[in-house]
Coordinates of C-alpha atoms in Angstrom, one line a residue:
X1146 CA 168.6 82.5 13.5
X1147 CA 171.5 80.7 15.1
X1148 CA 173.8 83.5 13.9
X1149 CA 171.6 86.0 15.7
X1150 CA 171.7 84.2 19.0
X1151 CA 175.5 83.8 18.8
X1152 CA 175.8 87.5 18.1
X1153 CA 173.7 88.4 21.2
X1154 CA 175.8 86.2 23.4
X1155 CA 179.0 87.9 22.2
X1156 CA 177.6 91.4 22.7
X1157 CA 176.1 91.0 26.3
X1158 CA 178.6 88.7 28.0
X1159 CA 180.7 90.9 30.4
X1160 CA 184.3 90.3 30.9
X1161 CA 185.1 88.9 34.4
X1162 CA 187.6 91.0 36.4
X1163 CA 190.5 89.3 37.9
X1164 CA 190.3 88.9 41.7
X1165 CA 193.4 89.8 43.7
X1166 CA 195.5 87.0 45.0
X1167 CA 195.5 86.6 48.8
X1168 CA 198.3 84.9 50.7
X1169 CA 196.8 82.1 52.7
X1170 CA 199.0 82.9 55.6
X1171 CA 197.8 86.5 55.6
X1172 CA 194.1 85.6 55.2
X1173 CA 191.8 87.0 58.0
X1174 CA 190.8 84.2 60.3
X1175 CA 187.0 84.2 61.2
X1176 CA 186.3 83.5 64.9
X1177 CA 185.1 80.0 65.7
X1178 CA 181.3 79.5 66.3
X1179 CA 180.3 79.4 70.0
X1180 CA 177.0 79.5 72.1
X1181 CA 175.7 82.9 73.2
X1182 CA 176.9 84.2 76.5
X1183 CA 174.8 83.3 79.6
X1184 CA 173.1 86.2 81.4
X1185 CA 172.6 86.2 85.3
X1186 CA 168.8 86.1 86.7
X1187 CA 167.9 89.4 88.3
X1188 CA 164.5 90.2 90.1
X1189 CA 162.1 92.8 88.6
X1190 CA 162.6 96.3 89.9
X1191 CA 160.1 97.8 92.5
X1192 CA 158.8 100.1 89.7
X1193 CA 157.7 97.1 87.8
X1194 CA 155.9 95.6 90.8
X1195 CA 154.1 98.8 91.4
X1196 CA 152.8 98.8 87.9
X1197 CA 151.6 95.2 88.2
X1198 CA 149.9 95.8 91.6
X1199 CA 148.3 99.0 90.3
X1200 CA 146.9 97.2 87.3
X1201 CA 145.5 94.4 89.5
X1202 CA 143.9 96.9 91.9
X1203 CA 142.3 98.8 89.1
X1204 CA 140.9 95.6 87.7
X1205 CA 139.5 94.5 91.1
X1206 CA 138.0 97.9 91.7
X1207 CA 136.3 97.8 88.4
X1208 CA 134.9 94.4 89.1
X1209 CA 133.6 95.4 92.6
X1210 CA 132.1 98.6 91.2
X1211 CA 130.3 96.6 88.5
X1212 CA 129.0 94.1 91.2
X1213 CA 127.9 96.8 93.6
X1214 CA 126.2 98.6 90.8
X1215 CA 124.4 95.5 89.7
X1216 CA 123.4 94.7 93.3
X1217 CA 122.2 98.1 94.4
X1218 CA 120.5 98.7 91.1
X1219 CA 118.3 95.6 91.9
X1220 CA 118.0 96.7 95.6
X1221 CA 116.8 100.1 94.5
X1222 CA 114.3 98.5 92.2
X1223 CA 112.5 96.8 95.3
X1224 CA 112.6 97.6 98.9
X1225 CA 110.1 96.4 101.5
X1226 CA 110.0 99.8 103.2
X1227 CA 108.9 101.4 100.0
X1228 CA 105.5 99.5 100.3
X1229 CA 103.5 101.8 102.6
X1230 CA 100.4 100.6 104.4
X1231 CA 98.4 103.3 106.1
X1232 CA 95.3 102.6 108.3
X1233 CA 93.2 105.4 109.8
X1234 CA 90.3 105.1 112.2
X1235 CA 88.6 106.8 115.1
X1236 CA 90.5 107.0 118.4
X1237 CA 87.3 107.4 120.4
X1238 CA 83.8 106.1 119.9
X1239 CA 80.4 105.5 121.7
X1240 CA 79.4 101.9 122.0
X1241 CA 76.9 100.9 119.4
X1242 CA 78.2 103.4 116.8
X1243 CA 79.6 102.4 113.4
X1244 CA 83.4 102.8 113.1
X1245 CA 85.0 103.4 109.6
X1246 CA 88.6 102.5 108.9
X1247 CA 90.3 103.9 105.8
X1248 CA 93.1 101.9 104.3
X1249 CA 95.7 102.8 101.7
X1250 CA 98.6 100.8 100.1
X1251 CA 101.2 102.7 98.1
X1252 CA 103.9 100.9 96.0
X1253 CA 106.9 103.3 95.8
X1254 CA 109.1 100.7 94.2
X1255 CA 110.3 100.6 90.6
X1256 CA 109.0 97.0 90.4
X1257 CA 105.5 95.6 90.4
X1258 CA 104.0 93.7 93.3
X1259 CA 102.2 90.5 92.7
X1260 CA 100.1 87.8 94.5
X1261 CA 99.0 90.4 97.1
X1262 CA 96.6 89.5 99.9
X1263 CA 95.1 92.1 102.3
X1264 CA 93.7 90.7 105.6
X1265 CA 91.6 93.1 107.8
X1266 CA 91.0 92.0 111.3
X1267 CA 87.9 93.7 112.8
X1268 CA 88.0 94.5 116.6
X1269 CA 86.9 91.8 119.0
X1270 CA 83.2 91.5 119.6
X1271 CA 82.3 94.0 116.9
X1272 CA 79.7 93.5 114.2
X1273 CA 81.3 93.9 110.7
X1274 CA 79.2 95.4 108.0
X1275 CA 79.9 93.4 104.8
X1276 CA 78.5 94.2 101.4
X1277 CA 76.8 91.3 99.7
X1278 CA 79.4 91.5 96.9
X1279 CA 82.1 90.9 99.5
X1280 CA 80.5 88.1 101.4
X1281 CA 82.9 85.6 100.0
X1282 CA 85.8 87.5 101.5
X1283 CA 84.5 87.4 105.0
X1284 CA 84.6 84.2 107.1
X1285 CA 82.0 84.0 109.8
X1286 CA 83.4 83.5 113.3
X1287 CA 86.8 84.9 112.6
X1288 CA 86.1 88.7 112.2
X1289 CA 88.5 88.6 109.3
X1290 CA 88.0 89.9 105.7
X1291 CA 90.5 88.8 103.1
X1292 CA 90.9 90.9 100.0
X1293 CA 93.0 89.5 97.1
X1294 CA 95.3 92.0 95.2
X1295 CA 96.7 90.3 92.2
X1296 CA 99.1 93.1 91.3
X1297 CA 100.1 96.6 92.3
X1298 CA 102.0 98.6 89.6
X1299 CA 105.1 100.7 90.4
X1300 CA 103.8 103.9 92.0
X1301 CA 100.3 102.3 92.3
X1302 CA 97.8 103.1 95.0
X1303 CA 95.1 100.8 96.5
X1304 CA 92.4 102.2 98.8
X1305 CA 89.6 100.5 100.8
X1306 CA 87.2 101.2 103.6
X1307 CA 86.0 98.8 106.3
X1308 CA 83.0 99.3 108.6
X1309 CA 81.8 97.6 111.9
X1310 CA 79.6 98.4 114.9
X1311 CA 81.7 98.6 118.0
X1312 CA 80.4 97.1 121.3
X1313 CA 81.8 97.2 124.8
X1314 CA 81.8 99.0 128.1
X1315 CA 83.1 102.4 129.1
X1316 CA 86.9 102.8 128.8
X1317 CA 87.2 99.5 126.8
X1318 CA 89.8 99.5 124.1
X1319 CA 89.1 97.9 120.7
X1320 CA 91.9 97.3 118.0
X1321 CA 91.6 96.9 114.3
X1322 CA 94.6 95.5 112.3
X1323 CA 95.5 95.3 108.6
X1324 CA 98.1 92.9 107.2
X1325 CA 99.3 93.1 103.6
X1326 CA 101.2 90.1 102.2
X1327 CA 102.9 90.3 98.8
X1328 CA 105.8 89.3 96.5
X1329 CA 108.0 91.5 94.2
X1330 CA 107.4 90.7 90.6
X1331 CA 111.0 89.3 90.2
X1332 CA 111.0 87.2 93.4
X1333 CA 109.3 84.4 95.2
X1334 CA 109.8 85.6 98.8
X1335 CA 106.6 86.7 100.6
X1336 CA 106.9 90.1 102.4
X1337 CA 104.5 91.5 104.9
X1338 CA 103.4 95.0 106.1
X1339 CA 101.0 95.7 108.9
X1340 CA 99.2 98.6 110.7
X1341 CA 97.0 98.8 113.8
X1342 CA 94.5 101.3 115.1
X1343 CA 93.2 101.4 118.7
X1344 CA 89.8 102.9 119.5
X1345 CA 88.6 103.8 123.0
X1346 CA 85.0 103.4 124.0
X1347 CA 84.1 106.6 125.8
X1348 CA 80.5 105.8 126.8
X1349 CA 77.8 103.1 126.7
X1350 CA 74.3 104.6 125.8
X1351 CA 72.4 102.2 128.0
X1352 CA 71.0 103.8 131.2
X1353 CA 70.8 101.6 134.3
X1354 CA 69.0 103.0 137.3
X1355 CA 67.8 101.8 140.7
X1356 CA 64.9 103.0 142.9
X1357 CA 64.6 102.1 146.5
X1358 CA 63.8 103.8 149.9
X1359 CA 66.7 105.4 151.5
X1360 CA 65.8 104.2 155.0
X1361 CA 63.8 101.4 156.5
X1362 CA 63.6 99.4 159.7
X1363 CA 64.8 95.9 160.3
X1364 CA 62.2 93.3 159.4
X1365 CA 60.2 95.5 157.1
X1366 CA 59.3 94.5 153.5
X1367 CA 60.8 96.7 150.9
X1368 CA 60.7 97.1 147.1
X1369 CA 63.5 97.8 144.6
X1370 CA 63.1 98.8 141.0
X1371 CA 65.7 98.4 138.3
X1372 CA 65.3 100.3 135.0
X1373 CA 67.1 99.8 131.7
X1374 CA 66.9 102.2 128.8
X1375 CA 68.7 101.8 125.4
X1376 CA 69.2 105.4 124.4
X1377 CA 70.9 104.7 121.0
X1378 CA 69.7 103.7 117.6
X1379 CA 71.7 100.5 117.7
X1380 CA 70.8 97.2 119.3
X1381 CA 73.0 95.5 121.9
X1382 CA 73.2 91.6 121.9
X1383 CA 74.1 89.3 124.7
X1384 CA 73.5 91.4 127.8
X1385 CA 72.4 90.8 131.3
X1386 CA 72.1 92.5 134.7
X1387 CA 73.8 90.8 137.6
X1388 CA 72.5 91.8 141.1
X1389 CA 74.3 91.8 144.4
X1390 CA 72.1 91.8 147.5
X1391 CA 73.3 92.7 151.0
X1392 CA 73.3 90.2 153.8
X1393 CA 70.0 90.2 155.6
X1394 CA 68.0 90.7 152.4
X1395 CA 65.7 88.0 151.3
X1396 CA 64.1 88.0 147.8
X1397 CA 60.4 87.1 148.0
X1398 CA 58.9 88.2 144.7
X1399 CA 60.2 89.4 141.3
X1400 CA 58.4 90.8 138.2
X1401 CA 60.9 89.0 135.9
X1402 CA 62.4 85.5 136.3
X1403 CA 65.9 85.5 137.8
X1404 CA 68.5 82.9 137.0
X1405 CA 71.6 81.3 138.4
X1406 CA 71.6 82.1 142.1
X1407 CA 68.4 84.1 141.9
X1408 CA 70.4 87.2 141.0
X1409 CA 70.7 87.3 137.2
X1410 CA 68.3 89.2 135.1
X1411 CA 68.6 88.2 131.4
X1412 CA 68.2 91.0 128.9
X1413 CA 69.6 89.1 125.8
X1414 CA 68.9 91.2 122.7
X1415 CA 68.4 94.9 123.7
X1416 CA 66.6 96.7 120.9
X1417 CA 67.1 100.4 119.9
X1418 CA 65.3 102.8 122.2
X1419 CA 63.9 99.8 124.2
X1420 CA 63.1 100.1 127.9
X1421 CA 63.0 97.2 130.4
X1422 CA 62.2 97.1 134.1
X1423 CA 62.5 94.7 137.1
X1424 CA 60.8 94.9 140.4
X1425 CA 62.0 93.0 143.4
X1426 CA 60.2 92.7 146.7
X1427 CA 61.8 91.3 149.8
X1428 CA 62.5 91.7 153.5
X1429 CA 65.6 93.2 155.0
X1430 CA 66.9 92.6 158.5
X1431 CA 69.9 94.0 160.4
X1432 CA 71.1 96.3 163.1
X1433 CA 70.0 99.8 163.6
X1434 CA 72.4 102.2 161.9
X1435 CA 73.5 99.6 159.4
X1436 CA 73.7 100.5 155.7
X1437 CA 72.5 97.9 153.3
X1438 CA 74.2 98.3 149.9
X1439 CA 72.5 97.0 146.7
X1440 CA 74.5 96.7 143.5
X1441 CA 73.7 96.1 139.8
X1442 CA 76.1 95.2 137.0
X1443 CA 75.3 95.6 133.4
X1444 CA 77.4 92.9 131.6
X1445 CA 78.1 91.8 128.1
X1446 CA 79.1 88.4 126.8
X1447 CA 82.6 88.4 125.3
X1448 CA 83.6 85.0 124.2
X1449 CA 82.7 82.7 127.1
X1450 CA 83.1 85.4 129.8
X1451 CA 80.7 88.1 131.1
X1452 CA 82.4 91.5 131.2
X1453 CA 81.1 94.4 133.3
X1454 CA 80.1 97.3 131.1
X1455 CA 78.5 99.5 133.7
X1456 CA 77.6 99.3 137.4
X1457 CA 75.4 101.2 139.9
X1458 CA 74.8 100.9 143.6
X1459 CA 72.5 102.3 146.2
X1460 CA 72.2 101.9 150.0
X1461 CA 69.3 101.6 152.4
X1462 CA 69.9 102.6 156.0
X1463 CA 68.4 100.7 158.9
X1464 CA 67.0 103.2 161.3
X1465 CA 65.3 103.0 164.7
X1466 CA 61.8 101.8 164.0
X1467 CA 59.1 104.5 164.3
X1468 CA 57.3 102.0 166.5
X1469 CA 59.1 99.5 168.7
X1470 CA 57.5 96.5 170.3
X1471 CA 58.9 94.3 173.1
X1472 CA 57.7 90.8 174.1
X1473 CA 58.8 88.7 177.0
X1474 CA 57.6 86.5 179.8
X1475 CA 56.7 87.8 183.3
X1476 CA 59.0 87.3 185.0
X1477 CA 61.6 87.6 182.3
X1478 CA 63.7 84.8 181.0
X1479 CA 61.2 81.9 181.2
X1480 CA 62.1 79.3 178.5
X1481 CA 59.9 76.3 179.3
X1482 CA 56.7 75.4 181.0
X1483 CA 54.8 72.2 182.2
X1484 CA 51.3 71.1 181.5
X1485 CA 48.7 72.9 183.6
X1486 CA 51.0 75.8 184.3
X1487 CA 49.9 79.4 184.0
X1488 CA 52.0 81.7 181.9
X1489 CA 52.3 85.5 181.9
X1490 CA 53.4 87.6 178.9
X1491 CA 54.2 91.2 178.8
X1492 CA 53.9 93.5 175.7
X1493 CA 55.6 96.9 175.7
X1494 CA 55.5 99.4 172.9
X1495 CA 56.9 102.9 172.3
X1496 CA 56.5 105.7 169.7
X1497 CA 60.1 106.6 168.7
X1498 CA 59.1 109.5 166.5
X1499 CA 58.9 113.2 167.3
X1500 CA 55.3 113.1 166.0
X1501 CA 52.2 111.4 167.3
X1502 CA 50.9 108.1 165.9
X1503 CA 47.2 107.4 165.5
X1504 CA 44.9 104.4 165.1
X1505 CA 47.0 101.6 166.4
X1506 CA 46.2 97.9 166.2
X1507 CA 47.8 95.0 168.1
X1508 CA 47.3 91.4 167.1
X1509 CA 48.5 88.7 169.5
X1510 CA 48.6 85.1 168.3
X1511 CA 49.0 82.0 170.6
X1512 CA 49.9 79.5 167.9
X1513 CA 49.5 76.2 169.7
X1514 CA 46.6 73.9 170.6
X1515 CA 48.3 73.3 174.0
X1516 CA 47.1 76.7 175.1
X1517 CA 43.7 76.8 176.9
X1518 CA 42.2 79.7 175.0
X1519 CA 39.3 80.0 177.4
X1520 CA 41.7 81.0 180.1
X1521 CA 43.1 84.0 178.2
X1522 CA 43.0 87.3 180.1
X1523 CA 44.4 90.6 178.9
X1524 CA 45.0 93.6 181.2
X1525 CA 46.6 97.0 181.4
X1526 CA 48.0 99.1 184.2
X1527 CA 45.5 101.8 183.1
X1528 CA 42.6 99.3 183.3
X1529 CA 41.3 100.5 180.0
X1530 CA 41.0 97.1 178.3
X1531 CA 37.4 96.0 177.6
X1532 CA 35.4 93.5 175.6
X1533 CA 38.4 91.6 174.2
X1534 CA 37.2 88.4 172.6
X1535 CA 39.8 85.7 171.8
X1536 CA 39.2 84.1 168.4
X1537 CA 40.0 80.4 169.1
X1538 CA 39.8 79.4 165.5
X1539 CA 42.3 82.0 164.4
X1540 CA 44.1 81.7 167.8
X1541 CA 44.3 85.5 167.9
X1542 CA 43.3 88.4 170.0
X1543 CA 42.9 91.9 168.4
X1544 CA 43.2 95.2 170.2
X1545 CA 42.3 98.5 168.6
X1546 CA 40.8 101.8 169.6
X1547 CA 37.4 100.2 169.9
X1548 CA 38.4 98.0 172.9
X1549 CA 41.6 99.8 174.1
X1550 CA 41.4 103.5 174.3
X1551 CA 45.2 104.2 174.3
X1552 CA 45.2 103.0 170.7
X1553 CA 43.4 106.1 169.5
X1554 CA 46.9 107.6 169.4
X1555 CA 50.2 107.6 171.1
X1556 CA 52.3 110.7 171.7
X1557 CA 56.0 111.2 170.7
X1558 CA 58.3 108.9 172.8
X1559 CA 55.2 107.6 174.8
X1560 CA 55.5 104.1 176.2
X1561 CA 52.6 101.7 177.1
X1562 CA 52.2 98.1 177.9
X1563 CA 49.7 95.1 178.2
X1564 CA 49.9 91.8 180.0
X1565 CA 48.4 88.5 178.9
X1566 CA 47.6 85.5 181.1
X1567 CA 47.0 82.0 179.7
X1568 CA 47.0 78.5 181.0
X1569 CA 48.6 75.4 179.5
X1570 CA 46.2 72.5 179.1
X1571 CA 46.4 69.7 181.6
X1572 CA 46.3 67.2 178.8
X1573 CA 48.7 68.1 176.0
X1574 CA 47.9 67.4 172.4
X1575 CA 51.5 66.5 171.7
X1576 CA 54.4 65.6 174.0
X1577 CA 57.6 67.6 173.7
X1578 CA 55.8 70.4 171.8
X1579 CA 56.4 74.1 171.6
X1580 CA 54.4 77.2 172.7
X1581 CA 54.9 80.0 170.1
X1582 CA 53.5 83.4 170.8
X1583 CA 53.8 86.4 168.3
X1584 CA 52.5 90.0 168.2
X1585 CA 52.2 92.6 165.5
X1586 CA 51.6 96.3 166.2
X1587 CA 50.9 98.8 163.4
X1588 CA 49.6 102.3 162.8
X1589 CA 47.7 103.7 159.8
X1590 CA 49.2 107.1 160.2
X1591 CA 52.4 108.2 158.4
X1592 CA 54.0 111.5 159.3
X1593 CA 55.3 113.6 156.5
X1594 CA 59.0 112.9 155.5
X1595 CA 59.1 109.5 157.0
X1596 CA 61.2 107.1 154.9
X1597 CA 59.6 103.8 155.8
X1598 CA 56.6 102.6 153.8
X1599 CA 54.7 101.3 156.8
X1600 CA 54.7 101.9 160.5
X1601 CA 54.8 98.4 162.0
X1602 CA 56.6 96.3 164.6
X1603 CA 56.6 92.6 165.3
X1604 CA 58.0 90.2 167.9
X1605 CA 57.8 86.5 168.7
X1606 CA 58.7 84.2 171.5
X1607 CA 58.6 80.4 171.8
X1608 CA 58.7 78.3 175.0
X1609 CA 59.4 74.6 175.2
X1610 CA 56.9 72.3 176.9
X1611 CA 58.7 70.5 179.6
X1612 CA 57.6 67.0 180.6
X1613 CA 56.9 66.8 184.3
X1614 CA 55.9 64.2 186.9

């Protein structure tokens, strides 16, 4: 074994060639080790800066684009103006009619709406018609109905109708308003949309009329009638008629009680097709040729104020009386007298019409116990007075066609007169008293076309009793 290994070593050991001999003096010298050379600092070239800035700009643009995309994508998903609230109703209506408003809400957003609340405000002084199932939505005294709307899907539609009876006067305007409050599904901000509809009242179906004579004479009693008629199928609450009387008119009797300053007729609840009437009697005084204007106002209560819904007026002209009467002392202008003195009174009358008047009666009243009734004498220039008895208990003397022939009739524009003589008592019943005298002349005839209700004339005169020695 050892012989084999020795043999292999002899066979595979190569001979080493001899290296050439180098002269140490001629040997190539290697350069000494030294640090690398230093390079000078130089700025980047403009081309490099352009590349850097371009890269930064591209990055910024991409960032802004992403941000804008994200923002507008959310904005597009919800926009307030994409929630449409539409309200439709009548532009004109008759008072007492039922108005219908149609409401629609459309969600045109890509997101759902939540926590919605619809508030419908009925017109002032209207009467809402609320279904029993919706009574919880309506709050009495506010004229508001609140409808909850939990959600409204994207592209969703909500519709609703509201009804109410409209009240008011002619040319009154009534407004209905709807307000929708909501939130987008992804937010907590409350948004609001609203719509309003105005309705004009063109007429009030309640007729108010007045009846009275067109002409009368000063001092005559007259009658005025006021008529109310509800011409609709609806009732009208809280109504009244306020009256305005002219100066010189005195209310003496009414068929219905009047309130406040004796000029308010309370109607209160006016039922469908109901009629009401008021008759007023009184006396009017004034100057000949004067027009007396009467007015009536139909009013409705709105809140705490009365509003005029309708008004009418009429006038009564004061004309020359058909029969005029004049009373004075003889001589004229006496204002006082003493005990025991004799007084003379003159009564003059005239027919002012262009037609005769028949059957006249004159009543003269001496309304004081200080007159000596036994001394009364009545005379006429024509001497046609006869058998006139003075009624001491009534203190009156009455002349008619039975004791005074001219009272059978008096011709157009005819004028006549009488005189009365009476003595004042020597012993007066009261010191410092008065001596009132009055006269009334009337006729039972009434020519056709005459505006006055009665042909009559009155006058009065009062003297003072003067104390004397």
